[in-house]
CSV table of C-alpha atoms in Angstrom, one decimal:
chain,number,residue,atom,x,y,z
W,273,CYS,CA,-6.9,-17.4,9.0
W,274,THR,CA,-7.6,-15.6,5.7
W,275,ALA,CA,-11.3,-15.8,6.1
W,276,GLU,CA,-11.2,-14.0,9.4
W,277,TYR,CA,-8.9,-11.3,7.9
W,278,ALA,CA,-11.2,-10.9,4.9
W,279,GLU,CA,-14.2,-10.5,7.4
W,280,MET,CA,-12.3,-7.8,9.3
W,281,LEU,CA,-11.6,-5.9,6.1
W,282,ARG,CA,-15.2,-6.1,5.2
W,283,ARG,CA,-16.3,-4.8,8.6
W,284,LEU,CA,-13.7,-2.0,8.5
W,285,ARG,CA,-14.8,-0.9,5.1
W,286,ASP,CA,-18.4,-0.9,6.3
W,287,VAL,CA,-17.5,1.7,8.9
W,288,PHE,CA,-14.7,3.5,7.0
W,289,PRO,CA,-15.3,3.1,3.3
W,290,ASP,CA,-12.3,5.3,2.3
W,291,ALA,CA,-9.8,3.6,4.6
W,292,GLY,CA,-6.4,3.0,3.2
W,293,ILE,CA,-5.6,-0.6,4.0
W,294,TYR,CA,-2.0,-1.6,3.3
W,295,ALA,CA,-0.2,-4.9,4.1
W,296,ASP,CA,3.4,-5.8,4.8
W,297,VAL,CA,4.3,-9.0,2.8
W,298,ILE,CA,7.4,-11.0,3.1
W,299,VAL,CA,8.2,-13.2,0.1
W,300,GLY,CA,10.3,-16.2,0.0
W,301,PHE,CA,10.0,-17.5,3.6
W,302,PRO,CA,11.6,-21.0,3.5
W,303,SER,CA,8.3,-22.9,3.7
W,304,GLU,CA,6.6,-20.8,1.0
W,305,THR,CA,5.7,-22.7,-2.1
W,306,GLU,CA,4.7,-21.3,-5.5
W,307,ASP,CA,1.1,-22.3,-4.6
W,308,ASP,CA,1.3,-20.5,-1.3
W,309,PHE,CA,2.5,-17.4,-3.1
W,310,ALA,CA,-0.2,-17.7,-5.7
W,311,ASP,CA,-2.8,-18.0,-2.9
W,312,SER,CA,-1.4,-14.9,-1.2
W,313,CYS,CA,-1.6,-12.9,-4.5
W,314,ARG,CA,-5.2,-14.1,-5.1
W,315,PHE,CA,-6.2,-13.0,-1.6
W,316,ILE,CA,-4.6,-9.6,-1.9
W,317,LYS,CA,-6.3,-9.0,-5.2
W,318,GLU,CA,-9.7,-10.3,-4.1
W,319,ASN,CA,-9.6,-8.1,-1.0
W,320,ALA,CA,-8.5,-5.0,-3.0
W,321,LEU,CA,-5.9,-3.8,-0.5
W,322,SER,CA,-4.8,-0.2,-1.0
W,323,GLY,CA,-1.2,-1.1,-1.4
W,324,LEU,CA,1.7,-3.3,-0.2
W,325,HIS,CA,5.0,-3.0,1.4
W,326,VAL,CA,7.0,-5.9,0.0
W,327,PHE,CA,10.0,-7.4,1.7
W,328,SER,CA,12.2,-10.3,0.6
W,329,PHE,CA,13.0,-12.9,3.2
W,330,SER,CA,16.5,-12.9,4.5
W,331,PRO,CA,17.6,-15.4,7.1
W,332,ARG,CA,18.8,-14.3,10.5
W,333,SER,CA,21.5,-16.5,12.1
W,334,GLY,CA,20.3,-18.4,15.1
W,335,THR,CA,16.6,-18.5,14.1
W,336,VAL,CA,14.6,-21.6,13.2
W,337,ALA,CA,14.0,-20.2,9.7
W,338,SER,CA,17.8,-19.8,9.0
W,339,ALA,CA,18.2,-23.6,9.5
W,340,MET,CA,15.4,-24.4,7.0
W,341,LYS,CA,15.9,-25.1,3.3
W,342,GLN,CA,15.9,-21.7,1.7
W,343,ASN,CA,14.0,-20.7,-1.5
W,344,PRO,CA,16.3,-19.9,-4.4
W,345,VAL,CA,17.2,-16.2,-4.6
W,346,SER,CA,15.9,-16.1,-8.2
W,347,ALA,CA,12.4,-17.3,-7.0
W,348,ILE,CA,12.4,-14.7,-4.2
W,349,LYS,CA,13.3,-11.9,-6.7
W,350,ASP,CA,10.7,-13.1,-9.1
W,351,ARG,CA,8.0,-13.1,-6.5
W,352,SER,CA,9.0,-9.7,-5.2
W,353,LEU,CA,8.8,-8.3,-8.7
W,354,ARG,CA,5.3,-9.8,-9.2
W,355,LEU,CA,4.1,-8.4,-5.9
W,356,HIS,CA,5.5,-5.0,-6.7
W,357,ALA,CA,3.5,-5.1,-9.9
W,358,ILE,CA,0.4,-6.0,-8.0
W,359,ASP,CA,1.2,-3.2,-5.5
W,360,SER,CA,1.3,-0.7,-8.4
W,361,CYS,CA,-2.1,-1.7,-9.6
W,362,LEU,CA,-3.6,-1.7,-6.1
W,363,ARG,CA,-2.3,1.9,-5.5
W,364,GLN,CA,-3.6,3.1,-8.9
W,365,ASN,CA,-7.0,1.6,-8.2
W,366,PHE,CA,-7.2,3.1,-4.7
W,367,PHE,CA,-6.2,6.5,-6.0
W,368,LYS,CA,-8.9,6.3,-8.7
W,369,LYS,CA,-11.4,5.4,-6.0
W,370,MET,CA,-10.4,8.6,-4.1
W,371,GLU,CA,-10.6,10.9,-7.1
W,372,GLY,CA,-12.8,13.9,-6.5
W,373,LYS,CA,-12.9,13.4,-2.7
W,374,THR,CA,-11.5,16.0,-0.3
W,375,LEU,CA,-9.2,14.5,2.2
W,376,GLN,CA,-7.3,15.9,5.2
W,377,THR,CA,-3.7,16.1,4.0
W,378,LEU,CA,-0.5,16.6,6.0
W,379,ILE,CA,2.1,18.7,4.2
W,380,LEU,CA,5.3,16.7,4.2
W,381,SER,CA,7.6,19.0,2.2
W,382,ARG,CA,7.7,22.2,0.3
W,383,SER,CA,10.7,23.0,-1.8
W,384,LYS,CA,11.3,24.8,-5.1
W,385,GLY,CA,7.6,25.2,-5.8
W,386,LYS,CA,6.9,21.5,-5.2
W,387,ILE,CA,4.6,20.5,-2.3
W,388,GLN,CA,4.1,17.0,-1.3
W,389,GLY,CA,1.5,15.7,1.2
W,390,LEU,CA,0.1,12.6,2.8
W,391,THR,CA,-3.6,12.1,3.0
W,392,SER,CA,-5.5,10.8,6.0
W,393,ASN,CA,-5.7,7.4,4.2
W,394,PHE,CA,-2.0,7.3,3.2
W,395,LEU,CA,-2.0,8.6,-0.4
W,396,THR,CA,1.1,10.5,-1.3
W,397,VAL,CA,0.0,13.5,-3.4
W,398,ASP,CA,1.7,16.5,-5.1
W,399,ILE,CA,-0.3,19.6,-4.1
W,400,GLU,CA,-0.8,22.6,-6.4
W,401,ASP,CA,-1.8,26.2,-5.7
W,402,ILE,CA,-1.0,26.2,-1.9
W,403,PRO,CA,-0.9,29.5,-0.1
W,404,ALA,CA,2.5,30.8,1.0
W,405,GLY,CA,1.8,30.4,4.7
W,406,ILE,CA,1.2,26.6,4.5
W,407,ASN,CA,4.3,24.7,5.4
W,408,PRO,CA,5.4,21.2,6.4
W,409,GLY,CA,3.4,20.0,9.4
W,410,HIS,CA,0.2,21.8,8.5
W,411,ILE,CA,-2.9,19.8,7.7
W,412,VAL,CA,-5.1,21.1,4.8
W,413,PRO,CA,-8.1,19.8,3.0
W,414,ALA,CA,-7.1,18.7,-0.5
W,415,ARG,CA,-9.3,17.5,-3.4
W,416,ILE,CA,-7.8,14.4,-5.0
W,417,GLU,CA,-7.3,14.5,-8.8
W,418,LEU,CA,-5.5,12.2,-11.1
W,419,PRO,CA,-2.6,11.8,-11.6
W,420,CYS,CA,-1.7,11.7,-7.9
W,421,ARG,CA,-2.5,15.4,-7.2
W,422,GLY,CA,-4.3,17.3,-4.4
W,423,VAL,CA,-5.8,20.7,-5.0
W,424,LEU,CA,-6.7,23.1,-2.2
């Protein structure tokens, strides 16, 4: 139930206000109508998720869903594009909310002067001015700056 999910989000944010809350969303399940999709989009926006992982439904042979009337491929692609646009806005808003905060950041890669990290709430950041001894696997505090940067 969406009301229960929204309440869990509220309670989680009460305890962890900087939590990164992401959702996996499958678009185009056979029973999904345009109204269902619009309700999902509205819920996602109203609850200010941090981002989405969007997947298009694809039937698996032998499943109940594969025997159902399928949504047109064009509708699935359109919904996927719309959700990706929402995801982009959600991620930008979440990043802005984190601006100026210092977050524990896992160094993911270091190559040719470019360092990429993943913060404790799942923001991917490019890190500047990192000491030579800091390599992938290290965790460092990074202050979040726009656009999508962390500074030691």
